[in-house]
Structure formats: C-alpha cells, structure tokens
Amino acid sequence: MNTVWALAGVVIKELYRRKDFYVLFVLTAVMTLLMGSITFFNDPRIASYLKDICLLLIWISALVIAITTTARQIPAERENRTIFPLLAKPVTRGQVVAGKFLGCWLASGIALGVFYLFFGVVSASREHDLAVIQYLQALWLHWVMLAIVVGLALLGSLVFAAPSSNATICFIVVLGILLLGRHLNQVALQQPEPLRTVVYSIYFLIPHLEWYDIRDLLLYDHPGLRWTDCLLATLYAGVYTAMLLLGAWLLFRRKPLHA
Amino acid sequence: MNRPVRHSLLLLLLASACFTLATLLQPRVATWGQRHAADSLMKVVLGDGRRLFANHFFVQADVTFHSGYYPSIFDRDQAPKGTRHLTASPEDHAEHDPDPASPGREKDEDHSGHACEMSFLGPPRDWIEAFGRRFMVTEHTHLKGGKEREMLPWLKISAELDPQRVETYTVASYWLRNLGKFQEAERFLREGLRNNPKSYEILFELGRLYNENLQDPNRARNVWELGVRCWDERESKKDKPDLLALDELTVHLADLEEKAGNLARAIEWLQRALRASPRPEAVQERIEDLQRRLAAGGSRPSP
Amino acid sequence: MWQRLCLCQVKGFVLAGRWQYAAPQNNTESGSKNMEVILETRDLRVEYRAQNGQGKKVAVKGLNLKVHAGEVFGFLGPNGAGKTTTMNVLLGFVHATAGDAYLFGVSVREPIARQRIGYLPELTYYYKFLTAEELLRFYARLFGIPRAEADRRIDQLLRLVELEAARKRPIKTYSKGMQQRVGLAQALINDPDLLILDEPTSGLDPLGRMKVREIIQRLKNEGKTVFFSSHELGEVETVCDRVAIINQGELKVEDRVSALVEKHQANLEQIFLSLIGYQAEVTA
Ligand SMILES: Nc1ncnc2c1ncn2[C@@H]1O[C@H](COP(=O)(O)OP(=O)(O)OP(=O)(O)O)[C@@H](O)[C@H]1O
Ligand SMILES: [Mg+2]
C-alpha cells in the first residue's frame, strides 16, 4: 500500500506543478465572476443562473483535468522510460495501475475541492446561505463519478496508442453517457428488434454517470438525497471502477513495455 | 504527450469564454453607435448557432421555472407543444392574473394539459431508471414567492442572442410585471419593440403593462390600437392568421373601452373579436349584453 | 579527494541498518568457478516482432552468461548487439523467446526479489517535474525505507553524484550528465547487492566517468556484484574482472580481462574490434 501511495504522490505533485489546473481554474473563476458582475433587471438577488454556469464550468473543468491527467500517465511513463527504473524496483504492474488510479483520483479530488470551494463562496455571497447537505452530496457524488472516469481513461490509455486519441474518445464516451445514458432504454424501445437488444444491452453495460450529476438538486433548493442512495451510488461506482482497473491491470500485465 | 488535446480543449473553453463575453458585451458595444456593424459581425461569426443557443436559454428559463423538472428531447415526443409551453404557463399558473375575461381561453383545460404534458415520467422501465430517478427532480413544481426572478437572466440572455424572438420579451415582461418590476418590464418591452417594430405581441404585452400595472389606460389604448394595425398589416393577408392574438387584443380593447364608458367602441372591438375568437358564442353574448346596456342609455361605466 | 569522498560515502551506506542484505560470504577476489552464481543466462534467445511486416528480428541468440558474486562484469558489444535487450530480460521487461535467465538463482520469470537489485537504464528522462531529492525519496519509499534513513541516504547519494547544489531544482532543468547522475543515485538508493548498469558513463564528462569507475570499484570492495555494459573499453579494462563481448546477439567471448589480454597479445580495444570482424584495422 505504501508503494501505491508513493506512486499516487508523484501524480499529485505533477498536477500542481503543471499549469493545466490553474488555467482551468482561472478560466472558470473569470467567467463566473464576469457573469456575476451583471445585474439582471436590477435584481441582485438572482442567483441560480450564476450557480448553474459555475457548476457547468466546474463539471467541464473536472472532466478535462481527470481525463487529461489520467490519459497521459502510463504513456508518459513509457515514453520517458521511467517505467523501467520503476518496474526494476519491487513494484508490480498491478501496483502501478493502482497507484496511478489513486493518484489521478486524488488529484482530481483536490482540484474538485478547490472548485467547489469557489462555488460555495460564489453561492454564499449571492444568497447568504448554502444548502450544506446538498453541497456536500454533490461534491461527493461528483468525485465518486470521477473515479469511474479516471478508471476509464486509465483503461483507455492501455488500449489506444496515443494519449490524445484516448482522451478524445474518453470525452465523447463520458459526455455521451452523461447526456444520453438515462434515455438509452427509451431509445432501445423505439428500435426494431435486433438493434433493440443491442441498445438495451449497452444501456445495462455502461456506467450510469448521469446519476452522479445532482446539480439540479443543488441549484433549485431541493431536499438532499437519502444517504442510503448516496451509499448505493458510491458502491456502484466502486464496483465499476474496480472492474475497469481489473481490465487495465490485465492489459498492462501483458503489455510489452517497448512500444 | 496529449498536448494537442489539451490545447484544443483549452481552445474550446476559450472560445466559449469569448462567446459569453461577446454575448455580454455586444449590447454595450451596440449602444456605442455601431449597432449594425456589431450585429452583422455577430451574425457572421455565429450565424444560426446564435438562434440555437437563444432557444436553449429560453428553454433553460422554463427549466428553472420548474426547478429542474423538465422533459428531455426524448420525453418531448409525448409533449407536442415543446417550447411554446412557457408562454402558456404564465397564463395558466398565475391565479392572481388580473385579467378577468379572456373568452378565448379555457383555463382549466389548459392547465390540465400542462400537467399532462409535464407528467412525462412514466413508471420506471428497469432498475437503472428506477434508481436514477432518486437523483433527479421528479416533482412537478413551479417557482413562486418571488423566486420567479431566477428565470429572468436566461430570458435576457436569450433575447441578447436572438433579438427577433418576440416570445422572449413577452414572457419576460409577464414575469417582470408579476414581480412588480414595471420599469424593467417597460424597458425590456421597448427594447423588444425596437428590434421588432411591427410586433403586435409585444404591443399587446406593453398595453397590459400600461393598463393593469401602471394604470394608464390611454397609453394602453394607443399601444393596443397600434397593435391591431400591425396585426392587420402583417397577418390579415395570411392563409392562417394568428387569430388568437387578434382576439386578445380586441377583447382587451373592448374591456378598456367598456371601463371607460365607451360602450359603442367596445361593441366595435367585440365585433372584430367575433371573427377571431374560438368561442364566438360567448363574445356574441357579451355584445348583446353591451347593446342592451347601450340601449338603456347607460353610457357611464358601472363602478 | 574524490576518491576519499566516494570511499566514505559508500561505506556509509553499506553500514546502514536493516536494508543491508547479507553480503555474499565469498571473498571478493575475482571469479573462481566455484563461487556463487548471481546472474546467469542459459541459451537465452529474444526475438522482436519486426515493426513493418510479420518477420522477426532476433536480438539475442543462445546467450550463455554467468556472473559470480563479488564480480565486476563488463558486457560489451557494438550498437545493436543486444546488450540492453539482455538486461531487459534480466529485469523482466522483455520475455525471453527461449532459454532462461536467473538472478540469485531464481528465474526472472518469477516475481523476483528486486529488493536486492539496483538498475540504471539507458536514456531515461526521470519525472521532470520532480526535484532530484523528491525523486530519490519516491524510490526510497518504493523500497519501504523509513523516512529518516531515506533522508540520510539521499544526502549521501547526492553528495556522491555531486548534485547537492541542484537537489531542489526540478529535473527538467538538468543537463544530460546531471540526469545520468540522478539515474546512478537512484540505482544505489536501496544499497543493492547486484547492480545492473546500462552504459553508466554515457553522457558524463571525464571527471564523471572517473567517478563512476571509482564507485564501481568501491562497490566491488564492498562485495557487491556489478554487471554493466559500456562502450568505453579503456574503463572496462581497468575496472572489470571479467568481460563478455557479444555481436549480433551472439556471445563471442567470455573471460577474465587479464586472460584475454594475455591470450591475444593486444589491448581490449583491439580484441573487441577483431571479434566483431574489424580484422583489417587490427592486422594493419
Ligand atoms: N522494441 C524493439 N522492437 C524491435 N526491435 C528491437 C526493439 N528493441 C531493440 N530491438 C533490436 O534489437 C537489437 C538489439 O538492441 P539492443 O537495444 O539490445 O542493443 P544494444 O546492444 O543495447 O545497443 P546499444 O549499444 O546501441 O545500446 C537491435 O538490432 C534493435 O534494433
Ligand atoms: Mg543499449
């Protein structure tokens, strides 16, 4: 476990020593503050549009950070040949996969924490209160969802040769699931038979990332989720991530290190 | 390394930032006197995309009105009305709607229609859907208690993107009036009128603002009469003219004249309404009633 | 001064705590046949799939090597001879097509005790956003070395490879030679019993080379086994007990340096050139 943490530590150091995160954060902050600087119809109490935009930017930025950080990890190890001194140490390939996953997930978590802190400040400054439970639930579920995304990108980085194509594909898949995942069963039912089963199977196989998007609850002052639901969603994500990591490990185990 | 992707993503974000900035700054730039230059530039840059985004933000206002409970494009197969829904909703849900007589409107039916349209969530088809519902808004509610203001920014943004979309101004004005923001409503409607000089819809809404909220029936009359003229100009030659709008204009004019005691004028307007109304019998009844009162010599309004 | 520094540094970590593995019992005087075999290959064959077609490229052909405990073993051959490939097999990065290789008597196909090996790869760009100190601490953690002990070793190693001044600078700001020294430091972080060094002196200035030689000499004196590849025949001659020369994946010769020089009546460079088929020059 110490090995895994050590590997994760390197990934986290990488995150805060690169500029990507800062660029995205500043961009999000600037756009939010810019939108916040306008008063619509002389009513300074209007807040939800601002929260909405801020959360949307946070979702995009978090996906960018999680996917790009993860997608480059193993390819960079191979390209810079750091994988050789690494594997010459008492480190198994499984530990490399686990360490990279943990590092990327924690790194996205740290980034997410910073982003949500900003959101909290923006939200509180407008409305003078914050729905703490919903806020924490949204943050937690968002982070849990990123575990699946990181797992996906890690698996992808072992399947696709170029990190850029991997990142692009991951993006399309994740956005696709977020936007369409909920409705695939409905789409399936409208298809003729052979296609119908195919689409329905996809519906059952994909990770349902859209569950973890509870922005609406946070935006419009709905009551929070039940904690059991949170727990179940967390378990689902855990199982899914474990499967993705298992797949990544199986691939990585056989992978020749020389490209 | 995945430099290209990172860069292209940053580029995308920057592009959207520019887009937002442009959207926000455009009206300001426009007031510096090069409105047409800025306008055409925006058109060239964004083209139809602008209208698409405008529609998106208009829908977003409706989503806000329903606190996030909203059908997706997949659910909207069952909801034929689509985005016209928000324009209908103000009429339906404002119990304190000060307008007493709209003979063309069947409120109860409309309301239940809306409820039906919004009950797009059937019983869950499988466990994934059932579980997913717990993370969604599944209750059909409307903003109230001043919270309606939350939808205004979306309407404003939508109007900035597509100033030719008349609906945006009328809906926003309806809510601004409900929130007691009469000055803001007037300013916004005037802006809409500048962009759509012949819009009888906006003129109708402006008239209601004058008549109901600013207690200025004379200006209301002017505006509505202008509205009817615009309607004649734009709609009368069409195969399928917008009769509902004419009905609303004329009925409101008739009410106004009735209140002012000009019964004969009121009857004239109602007679126009007769040809536009979906329920001419009701209008006919009112005409007959007014004619009786006119014959009885009651030229002064009853208080 | 150089020499003395090296000596005390290396001694310093040989004496260090429990990560010290039992050094081979044998005395360190060069390779007699009955000494413990630390590294061995048996009929090792490695084939690479050719990049373009279905053909294959044989990188190592039936290689037999034996390296004994306490030996410094030079692994020589022209570019593309298969030296790196052989080392990759030893470390488990590449699987042998046929034959087998053993470290400490355990097949490299098994998950071996890498705890006892130090490896310096060729051409590596370490995590460039880390500093030398952080890099070494990271590797120390992989060996489970406690923090205080790791700090001590890092200090010693950075002094040894003369990177103290640059220890807090990110590696991306290092010169090629400095990166190579970081590599050497990381290979020594666990105080290994067997060092596998792939061209340890490449990219180093004359002083740096001499220093590497010194380090290898000290390690030998401490009873460590060193297996390294090099193109610097002069340095190989001075520091190695035995050498093997391979060409196109085949072993040409494996013997003690002194025996080779005696037998061929020439220096190592001339022997090397003649063995890889550069006859004309030698006879001329
Ligand atoms: N990943 C690979 N795929 C295909 N062929 C390879 C691969 N790696 C090495 N080779 C080939 O195997 C042969 C041996 O290469 P190797 O790297 O072992 O040589 P070397 O002795 O280390 O050379 P140098 O002194 O230049 O470092 C070369 O012909 C090389 O082209
Ligand atoms: Mg080599």
XYZ file of N, CA, C and O in Angstrom, chain B residues 111-237:
508
model
N -54.656 24.139 -18.163
C -53.867 23.793 -17.000
C -53.648 22.282 -16.907
O -52.540 21.810 -16.741
N -54.736 21.554 -17.083
C -54.592 20.102 -17.003
C -53.747 19.613 -18.172
O -52.999 18.649 -18.052
N -53.831 20.323 -19.308
C -52.991 19.976 -20.446
C -51.522 20.097 -20.081
O -50.718 19.228 -20.376
N -51.205 21.177 -19.389
C -49.828 21.393 -18.976
C -49.376 20.309 -18.008
O -48.286 19.750 -18.133
N -50.251 20.005 -17.053
C -49.909 18.982 -16.064
C -49.646 17.652 -16.757
O -48.711 16.929 -16.436
N -50.490 17.371 -17.766
C -50.359 16.122 -18.507
C -49.040 16.091 -19.265
O -48.291 15.125 -19.223
N -48.768 17.227 -19.914
C -47.559 17.333 -20.699
C -46.324 17.158 -19.819
O -45.316 16.609 -20.245
N -46.439 17.640 -18.590
C -45.289 17.589 -17.706
C -45.199 16.289 -16.915
O -44.262 16.108 -16.158
N -46.194 15.425 -17.072
C -46.039 14.138 -16.380
C -45.399 13.151 -17.342
O -45.927 12.114 -17.664
N -44.207 13.551 -17.820
C -43.539 12.770 -18.848
C -42.863 11.536 -18.273
O -42.463 10.653 -18.993
N -42.703 11.537 -16.959
C -42.045 10.383 -16.339
C -43.076 9.288 -16.093
O -43.916 9.415 -15.208
N -43.009 8.253 -16.903
C -43.903 7.134 -16.669
C -43.369 6.292 -15.525
O -42.414 6.691 -14.858
N -43.974 5.141 -15.311
C -43.365 4.235 -14.328
C -42.005 3.786 -14.849
O -41.833 3.602 -16.060
N -41.020 3.642 -13.979
C -39.677 3.261 -14.441
C -39.694 1.914 -15.151
O -40.414 1.006 -14.781
N -38.885 1.819 -16.208
C -38.894 0.614 -17.034
C -37.977 -0.465 -16.485
O -38.128 -1.632 -16.803
N -36.946 -0.053 -15.743
C -36.000 -1.039 -15.218
C -35.364 -0.469 -13.963
O -35.593 0.679 -13.602
N -34.533 -1.282 -13.321
C -33.987 -0.824 -12.040
C -33.042 0.344 -12.202
O -32.947 1.211 -11.341
N -32.379 0.418 -13.325
C -31.447 1.537 -13.531
C -32.228 2.840 -13.547
O -31.866 3.819 -12.896
N -33.336 2.814 -14.285
C -34.154 4.020 -14.349
C -34.751 4.334 -12.983
O -34.773 5.483 -12.547
N -35.213 3.282 -12.307
C -35.826 3.496 -11.004
C -34.827 4.109 -10.031
O -35.147 5.064 -9.309
N -33.626 3.579 -10.035
C -32.615 4.110 -9.120
C -32.182 5.513 -9.539
O -32.014 6.406 -8.711
N -32.054 5.693 -10.857
C -31.659 7.001 -11.367
C -32.622 8.109 -10.981
O -32.222 9.248 -10.767
N -33.903 7.761 -10.869
C -34.914 8.761 -10.500
C -34.613 9.419 -9.155
O -35.004 10.534 -8.895
N -33.920 8.665 -8.284
C -33.665 9.222 -6.955
C -32.681 10.382 -7.001
O -32.552 11.122 -6.044
N -31.978 10.515 -8.121
C -31.000 11.588 -8.228
C -31.520 12.734 -9.092
O -30.788 13.642 -9.407
N -32.774 12.612 -9.501
C -33.340 13.635 -10.369
C -34.457 14.355 -9.640
O -34.969 13.881 -8.637
N -34.853 15.478 -10.226
C -36.036 16.150 -9.724
C -37.224 15.445 -10.364
O -37.308 15.358 -11.580
N -38.114 14.920 -9.548
C -39.223 14.166 -10.132
C -40.567 14.773 -9.773
O -41.606 14.183 -10.034
N -40.531 15.937 -9.192
C -41.784 16.550 -8.785
C -42.078 17.749 -9.665
O -41.192 18.584 -9.920
N -43.299 17.853 -10.113
C -43.688 18.977 -10.956
C -44.075 20.169 -10.079
O -45.134 20.187 -9.479
N -43.193 21.117 -9.994
C -43.483 22.312 -9.192
C -43.165 23.542 -10.018
O -42.491 23.462 -11.040
N -43.675 24.678 -9.562
C -43.345 25.952 -10.205
C -42.750 26.881 -9.179
O -43.098 26.814 -7.997
N -41.850 27.722 -9.634
C -41.288 28.718 -8.726
C -42.389 29.647 -8.243
O -43.312 29.972 -8.997
N -42.302 30.042 -7.002
C -43.254 31.051 -6.525
C -42.615 31.871 -5.414
O -41.463 31.655 -5.053
N -43.388 32.835 -4.937
C -42.903 33.661 -3.833
C -41.702 34.521 -4.208
O -40.769 34.652 -3.433
N -41.741 35.080 -5.439
C -40.650 35.960 -5.832
C -39.475 35.217 -6.439
O -38.611 35.801 -7.068
N -39.473 33.906 -6.256
C -38.371 33.103 -6.803
C -38.404 33.073 -8.325
O -37.443 32.654 -8.965
N -39.540 33.519 -8.881
C -39.647 33.506 -10.338
C -38.551 34.348 -10.980
O -38.239 34.192 -12.154
N -37.996 35.251 -10.209
C -36.947 36.113 -10.762
C -35.760 35.303 -11.290
O -35.014 35.770 -12.130
N -35.623 34.065 -10.771
C -34.472 33.263 -11.180
C -34.476 32.934 -12.670
O -33.452 32.600 -13.241
N -35.674 32.980 -13.299
C -35.683 32.651 -14.726
C -35.311 33.841 -15.605
O -35.030 33.675 -16.785
N -35.321 35.026 -15.040
C -35.121 36.220 -15.859
C -33.768 36.284 -16.588
O -33.741 36.645 -17.759
N -32.671 35.933 -15.922
C -31.393 36.043 -16.645
C -31.370 35.224 -17.929
O -30.857 35.685 -18.954
N -31.964 34.039 -17.889
C -31.952 33.194 -19.091
C -32.705 33.880 -20.215
O -32.296 33.838 -21.372
N -33.836 34.510 -19.870
C -34.619 35.187 -20.902
C -33.836 36.361 -21.472
O -33.836 36.601 -22.678
N -33.153 37.057 -20.584
C -32.359 38.198 -21.041
C -31.266 37.731 -22.002
O -31.070 38.295 -23.085
N -30.580 36.656 -21.598
C -29.501 36.138 -22.446
C -30.075 35.669 -23.778
O -29.531 35.934 -24.849
N -31.218 34.993 -23.693
C -31.850 34.514 -24.919
C -32.179 35.677 -25.849
O -31.954 35.615 -27.056
N -32.674 36.765 -25.261
C -33.028 37.928 -26.085
C -31.792 38.552 -26.706
O -31.819 39.021 -27.845
N -30.685 38.549 -25.941
C -29.454 39.111 -26.493
C -28.988 38.296 -27.696
O -28.452 38.838 -28.653
N -29.203 36.999 -27.622
C -28.732 36.130 -28.689
C -29.645 36.194 -29.900
O -29.185 36.118 -31.032
N -30.935 36.281 -29.654
C -31.868 36.305 -30.768
C -32.904 37.393 -30.522
O -33.991 37.124 -30.028
N -32.561 38.627 -30.866
C -33.457 39.749 -30.557
C -34.756 39.685 -31.359
O -35.702 40.391 -31.056
N -34.784 38.823 -32.384
C -36.003 38.737 -33.202
C -37.003 37.758 -32.622
O -38.080 37.560 -33.181
N -36.675 37.145 -31.511
C -37.587 36.196 -30.916
C -38.511 36.947 -29.968
O -38.137 37.306 -28.841
N -39.713 37.173 -30.418
C -40.670 38.029 -29.721
C -41.115 37.417 -28.398
O -41.257 38.107 -27.380
N -41.307 36.104 -28.441
C -41.755 35.357 -27.272
C -40.960 35.706 -26.009
O -41.515 35.829 -24.917
N -39.656 35.844 -26.195
C -38.784 36.100 -25.054
C -39.215 37.358 -24.312
O -39.274 37.387 -23.082
N -39.516 38.402 -25.104
C -39.869 39.668 -24.467
C -41.203 39.567 -23.752
O -41.366 40.067 -22.645
N -42.158 38.911 -24.390
C -43.484 38.873 -23.773
C -43.465 38.036 -22.503
O -44.028 38.419 -21.484
N -42.770 36.906 -22.540
C -42.711 36.057 -21.350
C -41.994 36.784 -20.223
O -42.464 36.832 -19.079
N -40.849 37.383 -20.552
C -40.086 38.088 -19.522
C -40.933 39.208 -18.922
O -40.965 39.405 -17.706
N -41.642 39.924 -19.798
C -42.451 41.036 -19.310
C -43.552 40.528 -18.397
O -43.864 41.154 -17.380
N -44.135 39.384 -18.759
C -45.176 38.833 -17.904
C -44.651 38.633 -16.497
O -45.267 39.031 -15.512
N -43.462 38.032 -16.406
C -42.911 37.745 -15.071
C -42.432 38.996 -14.375
O -42.581 39.141 -13.162
N -41.880 39.914 -15.150
C -41.442 41.178 -14.541
C -42.643 41.902 -13.942
O -42.570 42.467 -12.848
N -43.764 41.865 -14.663
C -44.978 42.520 -14.151
C -45.424 41.819 -12.873
O -45.766 42.456 -11.886
N -45.382 40.486 -12.870
C -45.788 39.749 -11.685
C -44.903 40.054 -10.490
O -45.345 40.015 -9.344
N -43.621 40.308 -10.795
C -42.688 40.588 -9.703
C -42.707 42.054 -9.308
O -41.938 42.490 -8.469
N -43.596 42.828 -9.963
C -43.695 44.250 -9.620
C -42.586 45.091 -10.218
O -42.368 46.223 -9.785
N -41.878 44.552 -11.200
C -40.783 45.324 -11.814
C -41.303 45.977 -13.092
O -40.955 45.572 -14.193
N -42.125 47.019 -12.903
C -42.807 47.612 -14.058
C -41.845 48.384 -14.952
O -41.928 48.299 -16.167
N -40.938 49.140 -14.303
C -39.973 49.915 -15.106
C -39.134 48.979 -15.974
O -38.942 49.218 -17.160
N -38.683 47.919 -15.324
C -37.830 46.975 -16.055
C -38.620 46.315 -17.184
O -38.108 46.133 -18.285
N -39.876 46.010 -16.905
C -40.714 45.388 -17.922
C -40.873 46.326 -19.108
O -40.736 45.919 -20.265
N -41.143 47.595 -18.795
C -41.350 48.532 -19.900
C -40.080 48.686 -20.721
O -40.116 48.637 -21.952
N -38.950 48.818 -20.016
C -37.700 48.998 -20.735
C -37.433 47.791 -21.646
O -37.029 47.939 -22.790
N -37.672 46.603 -21.120
C -37.389 45.393 -21.883
C -38.321 45.275 -23.080
O -37.905 44.923 -24.191
N -39.605 45.612 -22.871
C -40.556 45.538 -23.989
C -40.207 46.566 -25.053
O -40.305 46.286 -26.258
N -39.786 47.753 -24.593
C -39.396 48.779 -25.563
C -38.208 48.309 -26.384
O -38.148 48.534 -27.590
N -37.275 47.642 -25.707
C -36.111 47.087 -26.398
C -36.573 46.064 -27.442
O -36.105 46.060 -28.585
N -37.518 45.243 -27.031
C -38.046 44.243 -27.944
C -38.720 44.906 -29.133
O -38.613 44.450 -30.272
N -39.404 45.999 -28.857
C -40.117 46.696 -29.912
C -39.150 47.345 -30.903
O -39.405 47.381 -32.098
N -38.029 47.825 -30.354
C -37.007 48.392 -31.241
C -36.498 47.315 -32.195
O -36.264 47.574 -33.372
N -36.335 46.121 -31.691
C -35.824 45.036 -32.533
C -36.905 44.443 -33.425
O -36.600 43.854 -34.452
N -38.164 44.584 -32.993
C -39.280 44.026 -33.768
C -40.373 45.084 -33.854
O -41.373 45.002 -33.153
N -40.187 46.079 -34.707
C -41.069 47.256 -34.669
C -42.541 46.923 -34.939
O -43.415 47.642 -34.506
N -42.808 45.855 -35.640
C -44.198 45.601 -36.013
C -44.822 44.495 -35.163
O -45.810 43.877 -35.565
N -44.253 44.251 -33.996
C -44.728 43.107 -33.221
C -45.972 43.438 -32.406
O -45.898 44.147 -31.400
N -47.111 42.923 -32.867
C -48.345 43.161 -32.107
C -48.329 42.418 -30.782
O -48.963 42.825 -29.827
N -47.542 41.301 -30.732
C -47.458 40.565 -29.460
C -46.844 41.436 -28.379
O -47.344 41.505 -27.247
N -45.735 42.102 -28.737
C -45.076 42.951 -27.751
C -45.977 44.135 -27.418
O -46.095 44.542 -26.256
N -46.637 44.678 -28.436
C -47.536 45.819 -28.194
C -48.662 45.418 -27.252
O -49.048 46.179 -26.365
N -49.161 44.214 -27.430
C -50.226 43.737 -26.549
C -49.736 43.675 -25.116
O -50.387 44.156 -24.180
N -48.542 43.117 -24.938
C -47.955 42.970 -23.602
C -47.704 44.355 -22.994
O -47.969 44.587 -21.820
N -47.221 45.273 -23.821
C -46.955 46.632 -23.357
C -48.246 47.290 -22.900
O -48.308 47.960 -21.866
N -49.311 47.046 -23.675
C -50.617 47.594 -23.315
C -51.080 47.072 -21.973
O -51.606 47.813 -21.139
N -50.863 45.800 -21.756
C -51.282 45.232 -20.463
C -50.502 45.875 -19.325
O -51.047 46.142 -18.252
N -49.243 46.103 -19.573
C -48.417 46.754 -18.547
C -49.000 48.124 -18.204
O -49.192 48.474 -17.039
N -49.338 48.897 -19.267
C -49.885 50.237 -19.018
C -51.234 50.155 -18.336
O -51.526 50.875 -17.401
N -52.042 49.258 -18.824
C -53.418 49.195 -18.353
C -53.510 48.623 -16.942
O -54.143 49.212 -16.073
N -52.840 47.482 -16.741
C -53.043 46.769 -15.483
C -52.093 47.212 -14.395
O -52.446 47.209 -13.214
N -50.870 47.559 -14.779
C -49.883 47.814 -13.746
C -49.589 49.289 -13.550
O -49.352 49.737 -12.436
N -49.598 50.032 -14.622
C -49.254 51.448 -14.496
C -50.497 52.341 -14.504
O -50.382 53.563 -14.456
N -51.670 51.723 -14.563
C -52.937 52.454 -14.524
C -52.942 53.633 -15.515
O -53.230 54.751 -15.154
N -52.587 53.332 -16.719
C -52.539 54.391 -17.732
C -53.310 53.910 -18.959
O -52.724 53.538 -19.973
N -54.678 53.910 -18.876
C -55.466 53.312 -19.961
C -55.283 54.029 -21.289
O -55.401 53.397 -22.344
N -54.946 55.294 -21.248
C -54.823 55.995 -22.525
C -53.652 55.488 -23.330
O -53.757 55.238 -24.526
N -52.527 55.325 -22.630
C -51.368 54.784 -23.342
C -51.647 53.340 -23.765
O -51.235 52.912 -24.852
N -52.369 52.627 -22.899
C -52.700 51.243 -23.239
C -53.526 51.213 -24.518
O -53.282 50.397 -25.423
N -54.492 52.132 -24.590
C -55.342 52.145 -25.782
C -54.506 52.405 -27.027
O -54.607 51.691 -28.028
N -53.624 53.418 -26.934
C -52.774 53.742 -28.091
C -51.968 52.537 -28.543
O -51.907 52.209 -29.722
N -51.379 51.913 -27.554
C -50.500 50.797 -27.882
C -51.295 49.646 -28.493
O -50.892 49.044 -29.494
N -52.436 49.349 -27.909
C -53.241 48.232 -28.425
C -53.786 48.528 -29.810
O -53.826 47.644 -30.672
N -54.192 49.772 -29.998
C -54.724 50.104 -31.326
C -53.629 50.000 -32.374
O -53.846 49.493 -33.476
N -52.428 50.429 -31.966
C -51.280 50.246 -32.857
C -51.058 48.759 -33.110
O -50.775 48.339 -34.232
N -51.270 47.993 -32.047
C -51.119 46.545 -32.164
C -52.068 45.976 -33.197
O -51.680 45.160 -34.043
N -53.312 46.413 -33.141
C -54.299 45.908 -34.099
C -53.895 46.307 -35.527
O -53.992 45.505 -36.461
N -53.395 47.554 -35.670
C -52.967 47.984 -37.009
C -51.816 47.111 -37.516
O -51.786 46.697 -38.666
N -50.892 46.849 -36.610
C -49.762 45.993 -37.009
C -50.256 44.604 -37.379
O -49.752 43.978 -38.323
N -51.234 44.140 -36.628
C -51.775 42.814 -36.912
C -52.369 42.792 -38.305
O -52.109 41.888 -39.089
N -53.151 43.829 -38.574
C -53.774 43.909 -39.903
C -52.710 43.873 -40.990
O -52.836 43.169 -41.987
N -51.675 44.647 -40.742
C -50.623 44.770 -41.734
C -49.931 43.438 -41.978
O -49.629 43.077 -43.103
N -49.660 42.730 -40.891
C -48.824 41.535 -41.009
C -49.626 40.254 -41.235
O -49.168 39.343 -41.913
N -50.765 40.165 -40.588
C -51.428 38.866 -40.518
C -52.632 38.726 -41.443
O -52.924 37.627 -41.906
N -53.323 39.838 -41.693
C -54.645 39.696 -42.322
C -54.578 39.024 -43.688
O -55.494 38.352 -44.106
N -53.422 39.174 -44.374
C -53.349 38.600 -45.701
C -52.918 37.133 -45.687
O -52.905 36.471 -46.711
